[in-house]
Short mmCIF file of C-alpha atoms and ligand atoms in Angstrom, two decimals:
data_model
loop_
_atom_site.label_atom_id
_atom_site.label_comp_id
_atom_site.label_asym_id
_atom_site.label_seq_id
_atom_site.Cartn_x
_atom_site.Cartn_y
_atom_site.Cartn_z
CA MET A 1 -39.00 31.99 -66.28
CA ALA A 2 -36.73 29.28 -67.72
CA ALA A 3 -33.03 30.21 -67.90
CA ASP A 4 -31.70 30.87 -71.38
CA TRP A 5 -28.48 28.86 -71.11
CA SER A 6 -27.15 30.04 -74.47
CA ARG A 7 -26.97 33.61 -73.10
CA VAL A 8 -25.34 32.75 -69.77
CA ARG A 9 -21.85 32.50 -71.24
CA ALA A 10 -21.92 36.18 -72.24
CA ASP A 11 -22.20 37.11 -68.54
CA PHE A 12 -18.66 35.82 -67.89
CA PRO A 13 -15.90 38.04 -69.32
CA ILE A 14 -13.16 35.44 -68.80
CA LEU A 15 -14.93 32.95 -71.08
CA GLN A 16 -14.69 35.24 -74.08
CA GLN A 17 -10.99 34.44 -74.60
CA THR A 18 -9.17 31.81 -76.62
CA VAL A 19 -6.50 29.55 -75.12
CA HIS A 20 -3.76 28.27 -77.45
CA GLY A 21 -5.85 29.68 -80.29
CA LYS A 22 -8.96 27.65 -79.28
CA PRO A 23 -12.15 28.86 -77.57
CA LEU A 24 -11.75 28.31 -73.84
CA VAL A 25 -13.65 25.25 -72.61
CA TYR A 26 -13.58 25.69 -68.86
CA LEU A 27 -14.30 22.36 -67.17
CA ASP A 28 -12.57 22.95 -63.84
CA ASN A 29 -15.58 24.29 -61.97
CA GLY A 30 -15.20 21.84 -59.09
CA ALA A 31 -11.97 23.67 -58.24
CA THR A 32 -13.38 27.15 -58.75
CA ALA A 33 -16.16 28.71 -60.79
CA GLN A 34 -15.81 31.76 -63.02
CA LYS A 35 -17.28 35.11 -62.03
CA PRO A 36 -20.10 36.89 -63.85
CA ARG A 37 -19.71 40.59 -64.70
CA VAL A 38 -22.19 41.59 -61.95
CA VAL A 39 -19.95 40.11 -59.25
CA ILE A 40 -16.80 41.72 -60.68
CA ASP A 41 -18.61 45.06 -60.92
CA ALA A 42 -19.79 44.80 -57.29
CA LEU A 43 -16.18 44.36 -56.12
CA VAL A 44 -14.97 47.33 -58.18
CA ARG A 45 -17.89 49.47 -57.02
CA TYR A 46 -17.19 48.67 -53.38
CA TYR A 47 -13.50 49.59 -53.64
CA GLU A 48 -14.20 52.68 -55.73
CA SER A 49 -16.94 54.15 -53.58
CA ASP A 50 -17.44 52.51 -50.17
CA ASN A 51 -14.14 50.99 -49.00
CA SER A 52 -13.77 51.39 -45.25
CA ASN A 53 -13.60 49.22 -42.14
CA VAL A 54 -16.82 47.83 -40.70
CA HIS A 55 -18.48 48.08 -37.29
CA ARG A 56 -15.95 50.50 -35.79
CA GLY A 57 -16.53 53.75 -37.64
CA LEU A 58 -19.15 56.44 -37.42
CA HIS A 59 -18.37 58.15 -40.72
CA ALA A 60 -20.34 57.76 -43.92
CA LEU A 61 -18.02 55.30 -45.68
CA SER A 62 -17.78 53.03 -42.66
CA MET A 63 -21.54 53.00 -42.34
CA ARG A 64 -21.94 52.14 -46.02
CA ALA A 65 -19.35 49.35 -45.74
CA THR A 66 -21.09 48.02 -42.61
CA ASP A 67 -24.48 48.13 -44.31
CA GLY A 68 -23.05 46.28 -47.32
CA TYR A 69 -21.37 43.64 -45.16
CA GLU A 70 -24.35 43.05 -42.86
CA GLY A 71 -26.74 43.21 -45.81
CA ALA A 72 -24.69 40.43 -47.40
CA ARG A 73 -25.12 38.35 -44.25
CA THR A 74 -28.88 38.75 -44.45
CA ARG A 75 -28.88 37.93 -48.18
CA ILE A 76 -26.88 34.77 -47.63
CA ALA A 77 -29.10 33.71 -44.72
CA ARG A 78 -32.01 33.93 -47.19
CA PHE A 79 -30.02 32.00 -49.83
CA ILE A 80 -29.74 28.96 -47.55
CA ASN A 81 -32.98 29.63 -45.62
CA ALA A 82 -31.26 30.13 -42.26
CA ALA A 83 -33.64 31.27 -39.51
CA ASP A 84 -31.46 34.23 -38.50
CA PRO A 85 -28.59 36.19 -40.13
CA ALA A 86 -26.65 35.68 -36.87
CA GLU A 87 -26.30 32.05 -37.95
CA ILE A 88 -24.09 33.12 -40.86
CA ILE A 89 -20.40 33.32 -40.01
CA PHE A 90 -18.15 34.69 -42.72
CA THR A 91 -15.02 32.61 -43.24
CA ARG A 92 -12.31 32.29 -45.90
CA GLY A 93 -14.03 29.21 -47.31
CA THR A 94 -15.20 25.68 -46.61
CA THR A 95 -11.87 24.64 -45.11
CA GLU A 96 -11.87 27.40 -42.53
CA GLY A 97 -15.54 26.80 -41.72
CA ILE A 98 -14.98 23.13 -40.95
CA ASN A 99 -11.85 23.94 -38.94
CA ILE A 100 -13.88 26.37 -36.81
CA VAL A 101 -16.53 23.74 -36.03
CA ALA A 102 -13.99 20.99 -35.43
CA ARG A 103 -11.81 23.09 -33.13
CA SER A 104 -14.82 24.43 -31.24
CA PHE A 105 -16.05 20.89 -30.75
CA ALA A 106 -12.84 19.99 -28.93
CA SER A 107 -14.29 21.39 -25.70
CA LEU A 108 -17.39 19.16 -26.04
CA LEU A 109 -15.62 15.85 -26.74
CA LYS A 110 -14.10 13.39 -24.28
CA PRO A 111 -12.10 10.16 -24.71
CA GLY A 112 -14.28 7.40 -26.18
CA ASP A 113 -16.69 9.77 -27.95
CA VAL A 114 -17.00 9.07 -31.65
CA ILE A 115 -16.68 11.48 -34.57
CA LEU A 116 -18.28 9.96 -37.65
CA ALA A 117 -17.20 10.95 -41.17
CA THR A 118 -17.39 9.08 -44.48
CA GLU A 119 -14.82 7.48 -46.75
CA MET A 120 -15.52 10.06 -49.47
CA GLU A 121 -14.55 13.17 -47.52
CA HIS A 122 -12.30 15.85 -48.97
CA HIS A 123 -9.17 16.34 -46.84
CA SER A 124 -10.80 19.54 -45.55
CA ASN A 125 -13.56 17.51 -43.89
CA LEU A 126 -11.19 14.81 -42.68
CA VAL A 127 -7.91 16.22 -41.39
CA PRO A 128 -9.52 18.76 -38.99
CA TRP A 129 -11.47 15.87 -37.40
CA GLN A 130 -8.32 13.75 -37.17
CA GLN A 131 -6.69 16.60 -35.28
CA VAL A 132 -9.62 16.98 -32.87
CA ALA A 133 -9.73 13.23 -32.30
CA ARG A 134 -6.03 13.30 -31.40
CA ALA A 135 -6.45 16.25 -29.08
CA THR A 136 -9.48 14.86 -27.21
CA GLY A 137 -9.11 11.08 -27.29
CA ALA A 138 -12.27 10.81 -29.41
CA ILE A 139 -12.41 8.06 -32.04
CA LEU A 140 -12.81 8.89 -35.75
CA ARG A 141 -14.84 6.42 -37.80
CA HIS A 142 -15.89 6.47 -41.46
CA VAL A 143 -19.09 5.35 -43.19
CA PRO A 144 -17.88 3.11 -46.05
CA VAL A 145 -18.29 3.95 -49.69
CA LEU A 146 -19.78 1.07 -51.64
CA GLY A 147 -17.34 -0.22 -54.21
CA VAL A 148 -17.20 -2.34 -57.36
CA ASP A 149 -20.87 -2.92 -58.23
CA ALA A 150 -22.36 0.22 -56.77
CA GLU A 151 -19.30 2.42 -56.85
CA GLY A 152 -19.74 5.70 -55.17
CA GLY A 153 -22.73 5.54 -52.81
CA LEU A 154 -22.56 5.48 -49.04
CA ASP A 155 -23.23 2.17 -47.32
CA LEU A 156 -26.40 3.20 -45.51
CA ASP A 157 -26.76 -0.17 -43.75
CA ALA A 158 -23.34 0.35 -42.21
CA LEU A 159 -24.45 3.83 -41.15
CA ASP A 160 -27.11 2.31 -38.89
CA ARG A 161 -24.48 0.16 -37.20
CA LEU A 162 -22.03 3.05 -36.90
CA LEU A 163 -24.49 5.55 -35.42
CA THR A 164 -24.04 4.42 -31.83
CA PRO A 165 -24.89 6.59 -28.79
CA GLN A 166 -21.16 7.43 -28.58
CA VAL A 167 -21.33 9.38 -31.86
CA LYS A 168 -21.34 13.08 -31.01
CA VAL A 169 -20.95 14.48 -34.50
CA PHE A 170 -21.48 13.19 -38.04
CA ALA A 171 -19.60 15.18 -40.70
CA PHE A 172 -20.30 14.41 -44.35
CA THR A 173 -20.13 15.92 -47.79
CA HIS A 174 -23.31 16.89 -49.62
CA MET A 175 -21.70 16.10 -52.97
CA SER A 176 -18.40 14.32 -53.58
CA ASN A 177 -15.86 16.36 -55.57
CA THR A 178 -14.44 13.15 -57.03
CA LEU A 179 -17.25 10.61 -57.31
CA ALA A 180 -20.06 13.06 -58.21
CA THR A 181 -22.20 11.25 -55.64
CA ILE A 182 -24.98 13.40 -54.20
CA ASN A 183 -25.58 12.16 -50.68
CA PRO A 184 -29.12 12.01 -49.25
CA ALA A 185 -28.26 14.81 -46.84
CA MET A 186 -31.74 15.20 -45.34
CA GLU A 187 -31.97 11.50 -44.52
CA LEU A 188 -28.43 11.45 -43.10
CA CYS A 189 -29.29 14.37 -40.82
CA GLN A 190 -32.51 12.66 -39.71
CA ARG A 191 -30.69 9.45 -38.85
CA ALA A 192 -27.94 11.30 -37.02
CA ARG A 193 -30.45 13.34 -35.04
CA ALA A 194 -32.35 10.20 -34.05
CA ALA A 195 -29.07 8.81 -32.72
CA GLY A 196 -28.35 12.01 -30.76
CA ALA A 197 -25.49 13.22 -32.99
CA LEU A 198 -24.95 16.72 -34.37
CA THR A 199 -24.39 17.10 -38.11
CA VAL A 200 -21.85 19.06 -40.15
CA ILE A 201 -22.39 19.25 -43.90
CA ASP A 202 -19.59 20.08 -46.32
CA ALA A 203 -21.55 21.90 -49.02
CA ALA A 204 -18.51 23.02 -51.06
CA GLN A 205 -19.67 21.16 -54.17
CA SER A 206 -23.42 21.49 -53.74
CA ILE A 207 -23.95 25.13 -52.80
CA GLY A 208 -23.71 26.58 -56.30
CA HIS A 209 -25.31 23.64 -58.07
CA MET A 210 -28.60 22.87 -56.33
CA PRO A 211 -30.98 24.35 -53.78
CA VAL A 212 -29.49 24.16 -50.28
CA ASP A 213 -31.97 24.82 -47.49
CA VAL A 214 -30.47 24.33 -44.05
CA ARG A 215 -33.83 24.09 -42.31
CA ALA A 216 -35.21 21.54 -44.77
CA LEU A 217 -31.97 19.54 -44.49
CA GLY A 218 -32.16 19.74 -40.69
CA CYS A 219 -28.39 20.12 -40.29
CA ASP A 220 -26.63 21.74 -37.35
CA PHE A 221 -23.67 23.18 -39.28
CA LEU A 222 -22.96 23.65 -42.98
CA ALA A 223 -19.86 25.10 -44.63
CA PHE A 224 -19.26 26.38 -48.15
CA SER A 225 -16.94 28.53 -50.27
CA GLY A 226 -17.96 31.59 -52.27
CA HIS A 227 -15.54 30.94 -55.11
CA LYS A 228 -17.28 27.71 -56.18
CA MET A 229 -20.61 29.52 -56.64
CA CYS A 230 -19.58 32.48 -58.85
CA GLY A 231 -18.48 34.54 -55.83
CA PRO A 232 -15.02 35.89 -55.01
CA THR A 233 -12.18 33.81 -53.56
CA GLY A 234 -11.30 34.26 -49.89
CA ILE A 235 -14.90 34.37 -48.68
CA GLY A 236 -17.07 31.54 -47.45
CA VAL A 237 -19.74 30.78 -44.91
CA LEU A 238 -20.16 28.62 -41.88
CA TYR A 239 -23.82 28.22 -40.98
CA GLY A 240 -24.51 27.08 -37.43
CA ARG A 241 -27.73 26.76 -35.48
CA ARG A 242 -27.87 29.79 -33.18
CA THR A 243 -28.33 27.87 -29.93
CA LEU A 244 -25.29 25.75 -30.74
CA LEU A 245 -23.08 28.63 -31.84
CA ASP A 246 -23.62 30.36 -28.53
CA ARG A 247 -22.43 27.24 -26.71
CA LEU A 248 -19.16 27.06 -28.66
CA GLY A 249 -16.05 29.04 -27.79
CA PRO A 250 -14.14 31.10 -30.34
CA THR A 251 -11.24 29.56 -32.25
CA GLU A 252 -9.55 32.87 -32.97
CA THR A 253 -9.50 35.87 -30.68
CA GLY A 254 -8.71 39.56 -31.08
CA GLY A 255 -10.52 42.69 -32.16
CA GLY A 256 -14.17 42.74 -33.14
CA MET A 257 -15.22 39.59 -31.26
CA VAL A 258 -15.12 40.89 -27.69
CA VAL A 259 -17.63 42.78 -25.56
CA SER A 260 -15.05 44.01 -23.08
CA VAL A 261 -11.37 43.40 -22.36
CA ASP A 262 -9.13 44.06 -19.38
CA TYR A 263 -5.50 43.14 -18.81
CA ASP A 264 -6.39 39.69 -17.48
CA GLY A 265 -9.23 38.53 -19.66
CA ALA A 266 -12.05 39.23 -22.10
CA ARG A 267 -15.72 38.49 -22.66
CA TRP A 268 -16.93 37.25 -26.04
CA LYS A 269 -19.67 38.68 -28.20
CA PRO A 270 -22.38 36.24 -29.28
CA ALA A 271 -22.36 34.67 -32.76
CA PRO A 272 -21.58 35.62 -35.45
CA GLU A 273 -19.03 38.22 -34.23
CA ARG A 274 -17.58 35.72 -31.77
CA PHE A 275 -16.21 33.77 -34.73
CA GLU A 276 -15.09 36.74 -36.84
CA ALA A 277 -12.00 38.16 -35.14
CA GLY A 278 -10.19 40.94 -37.00
CA THR A 279 -11.12 42.84 -40.15
CA PRO A 280 -13.25 40.61 -42.35
CA ASN A 281 -13.32 40.26 -46.14
CA ILE A 282 -15.91 42.98 -46.65
CA ALA A 283 -15.71 43.17 -50.44
CA GLY A 284 -15.83 39.38 -50.62
CA ALA A 285 -19.05 39.20 -48.59
CA ILE A 286 -20.67 41.87 -50.77
CA GLY A 287 -19.57 40.07 -53.94
CA LEU A 288 -20.90 36.79 -52.57
CA ALA A 289 -24.33 38.32 -51.97
CA VAL A 290 -24.38 39.44 -55.61
CA ALA A 291 -23.45 35.88 -56.65
CA CYS A 292 -26.49 34.67 -54.66
CA ASP A 293 -28.69 37.09 -56.64
CA TYR A 294 -27.17 35.88 -59.89
CA LEU A 295 -27.73 32.18 -59.14
CA ASP A 296 -31.26 32.81 -57.89
CA ARG A 297 -32.07 34.66 -61.12
CA LEU A 298 -31.04 31.54 -63.06
CA GLY A 299 -32.94 29.39 -60.57
CA ARG A 300 -31.20 26.75 -58.51
CA GLU A 301 -33.53 23.91 -59.47
CA ALA A 302 -32.83 24.80 -63.10
CA ILE A 303 -29.06 24.94 -62.45
CA ALA A 304 -29.21 21.48 -60.86
CA ARG A 305 -31.05 20.05 -63.86
CA HIS A 306 -28.61 21.69 -66.28
CA ASP A 307 -25.38 20.70 -64.49
CA ASN A 308 -26.51 17.17 -63.65
CA ALA A 309 -27.66 16.58 -67.24
CA LEU A 310 -24.20 17.58 -68.47
CA GLY A 311 -22.60 15.26 -65.89
CA GLN A 312 -24.80 12.39 -67.05
CA LEU A 313 -24.18 13.09 -70.74
CA ALA A 314 -20.43 13.26 -70.17
CA TYR A 315 -20.63 9.96 -68.28
CA GLU A 316 -22.38 8.31 -71.24
CA LYS A 317 -20.17 9.79 -73.97
CA LEU A 318 -16.92 9.11 -72.14
CA SER A 319 -18.00 5.54 -71.33
CA ALA A 320 -17.58 4.71 -75.01
CA LEU A 321 -13.84 5.52 -74.92
CA PRO A 322 -11.51 2.48 -74.86
CA GLY A 323 -9.82 1.62 -71.57
CA ILE A 324 -11.61 4.28 -69.55
CA ARG A 325 -12.71 3.79 -65.96
CA ILE A 326 -15.22 6.32 -64.72
CA ILE A 327 -15.65 6.38 -60.99
CA GLY A 328 -18.82 7.22 -59.09
CA PRO A 329 -22.44 6.26 -59.61
CA ARG A 330 -23.86 5.47 -63.05
CA GLY A 331 -27.01 7.51 -62.58
CA GLY A 332 -28.21 10.26 -60.29
CA ARG A 333 -24.85 11.96 -60.38
CA GLY A 334 -23.90 15.61 -59.94
CA GLY A 335 -22.32 17.73 -62.63
CA LEU A 336 -18.87 16.25 -62.85
CA VAL A 337 -17.14 13.19 -64.23
CA SER A 338 -13.92 11.72 -62.88
CA PHE A 339 -12.07 9.10 -64.88
CA ALA A 340 -8.80 7.22 -65.37
CA PHE A 341 -7.13 5.54 -68.34
CA ALA A 342 -5.09 2.43 -67.71
CA ASP A 343 -2.01 3.69 -69.57
CA VAL A 344 -2.22 7.46 -69.61
CA HIS A 345 -1.49 9.48 -66.50
CA ALA A 346 -4.04 12.12 -65.50
CA HIS A 347 -1.42 14.87 -65.73
CA ASP A 348 -0.74 13.94 -69.37
CA VAL A 349 -4.47 14.02 -70.11
CA VAL A 350 -4.76 17.49 -68.58
CA THR A 351 -1.70 18.78 -70.44
CA PHE A 352 -2.92 17.47 -73.80
CA ALA A 353 -6.45 18.77 -73.24
CA ASP A 354 -5.01 22.19 -72.42
CA GLU A 355 -3.56 22.30 -75.95
CA ASP A 356 -7.16 22.03 -77.16
CA GLY A 357 -8.22 24.95 -74.97
CA ILE A 358 -9.83 22.70 -72.34
CA ALA A 359 -9.28 23.27 -68.61
CA LEU A 360 -9.48 19.97 -66.69
CA ARG A 361 -8.06 18.88 -63.35
CA GLY A 362 -5.88 15.84 -62.72
CA GLY A 363 -4.72 14.49 -59.39
CA HIS A 364 -6.12 13.05 -56.19
CA HIS A 365 -8.49 16.04 -55.71
CA CYS A 366 -7.68 16.07 -51.97
CA ASN A 367 -9.28 12.63 -51.68
CA GLN A 368 -6.19 10.48 -51.09
CA PRO A 369 -7.76 7.83 -48.81
CA LEU A 370 -10.67 7.39 -51.24
CA MET A 371 -8.29 7.11 -54.19
CA ARG A 372 -6.36 4.37 -52.36
CA LYS A 373 -9.59 2.53 -51.63
CA LEU A 374 -10.47 2.65 -55.34
CA GLY A 375 -6.98 1.42 -56.28
CA LEU A 376 -6.06 4.69 -58.00
CA THR A 377 -3.51 7.43 -57.43
CA SER A 378 -5.23 10.05 -59.52
CA THR A 379 -8.10 10.76 -61.88
CA THR A 380 -8.86 13.36 -64.51
CA ARG A 381 -11.95 15.38 -63.72
CA ALA A 382 -14.26 17.46 -65.89
CA SER A 383 -16.68 19.52 -63.81
CA PHE A 384 -19.55 21.51 -65.28
CA TYR A 385 -21.37 24.71 -64.55
CA VAL A 386 -24.03 27.04 -65.84
CA TYR A 387 -22.04 28.28 -68.87
CA ASN A 388 -21.02 24.83 -70.12
CA THR A 389 -22.72 23.21 -73.10
CA GLU A 390 -23.26 19.80 -74.68
CA ALA A 391 -21.04 20.96 -77.56
CA GLU A 392 -18.18 21.38 -75.09
CA ILE A 393 -18.56 17.74 -74.07
CA ASP A 394 -18.05 16.82 -77.73
CA VAL A 395 -14.88 18.96 -77.78
CA LEU A 396 -13.71 17.06 -74.70
CA VAL A 397 -14.44 13.66 -76.24
CA LYS A 398 -12.54 14.59 -79.40
CA SER A 399 -9.58 15.77 -77.39
CA LEU A 400 -9.54 12.55 -75.34
CA GLN A 401 -9.64 10.53 -78.57
CA ARG A 402 -6.59 12.47 -79.79
CA ILE A 403 -4.80 11.78 -76.51
CA LEU A 404 -5.57 8.06 -76.64
CA LYS A 405 -4.36 7.90 -80.24
CA PHE A 406 -1.10 9.60 -79.27
CA PHE A 407 -0.51 7.13 -76.45
CA GLY A 408 -1.46 4.20 -78.67
CA GLY A 409 -4.65 3.38 -76.77
CA ALA A 410 -7.03 3.69 -79.73
N1 C6P B 1 -12.25 21.06 -53.72
C1 C6P B 1 -11.55 20.56 -55.98
O1 C6P B 1 -12.26 19.56 -55.85
P1 C6P B 1 -11.92 25.38 -50.14
O2 C6P B 1 -10.55 25.09 -50.70
O3 C6P B 1 -11.87 25.65 -48.66
O4 C6P B 1 -12.65 26.41 -50.91
O5 C6P B 1 -12.79 24.05 -50.36
C2 C6P B 1 -12.34 22.83 -49.84
C3 C6P B 1 -13.24 21.71 -50.25
C4 C6P B 1 -13.99 21.08 -49.28
N2 C6P B 1 -14.86 20.10 -49.59
C5 C6P B 1 -15.03 19.69 -50.85
C6 C6P B 1 -16.04 18.61 -51.15
C7 C6P B 1 -14.30 20.28 -51.89
O6 C6P B 1 -14.49 19.86 -53.14
C8 C6P B 1 -13.37 21.30 -51.57
C9 C6P B 1 -12.50 21.91 -52.65
C10 C6P B 1 -11.41 21.52 -54.83
O7 C6P B 1 -10.93 20.81 -57.00
C11 C6P B 1 -9.97 21.70 -54.44
S1 C6P B 1 -9.19 20.18 -54.03
#
């Protein structure tokens, strides 16, 4: 059944408010998405009726909490088509997931090995690899982003040259949070595999906006955050192929991840517990599973069409504004648009738009090296989700016209 987009907004209590006397136009979904009532209710229900610690208790509440937490793992495995719930490690978010893979990889890398990333990576998929390269003597290289004429795509010819036998891991984003580029993740995984490299996908921006099927993609690891897909903050997932996870050592140790301990040492549980030391975010996992249900009810193909159409429409409407530079590809883009005016700083744009009830984001979006490459220090970004409408893009355009008029640009 086709999603009725006009009714989706009513599912989100936060969107019913006005800001500065104007209806809230929330266009900061790349940073975090709003939460539907069903997810909020699931969190309240858990704390009101089931709250307890998992795995260690034999009483009724602990069993209910454990069932909820492990049920969430199974639900999320289904959401990304993982072969086994044990391949789902709960984390705080994308950043922690990538740090776990990167730190675990340290034991597998030696001087001269190559870690391959791309020039469009978020700091969260860049700095952890820099640290591992420093610690191991491995070399970090980056697949270039095409500039000027074809701004925003990866240079796939360069990828062939860069994928040498020394490359042990290729880490790349599924969708850029700044350029709106959707990378051909399946093809990138295929090429990496053919060259003998493992793959790590940063799915922070794709997970809530399009179907993500780890087996179809053929990736080895994939990380995402719950809060960008209508789930709670503080919960995320690292997917890893089971055979690989069991080869990697833990990055944090303590309770819950050990089989047995004596005064001199300990033995680790297999994945996923091996990577989940301490009390996990139980409510967060349960809320995330409900977010999966919510997005699947809307249909992820349908969400992709909706969000990408808004991104494309915004690209076209904003292109008509004087002195604007929109970065990223012209077509085939995801649901966000990132732009700069020659004479108006992004922070001023965001502040003025806020007066019109619009939530935007201005800054380097944790993409500093990419910004430098593009000759920018910051952009303003509008990022769309299931509750956004074409009418809201018109509100945005009007607000930007007002800003340009104020600064004498139009
Ligand atoms: N981007 C934005 O663009 P965390 O903070 O761990 O939930 O997600 C980190 C992250 C990793 N990769 C990509 C591609 C991302 O876009 C993000 C988060 C936010 O506004 C914050 S900079």
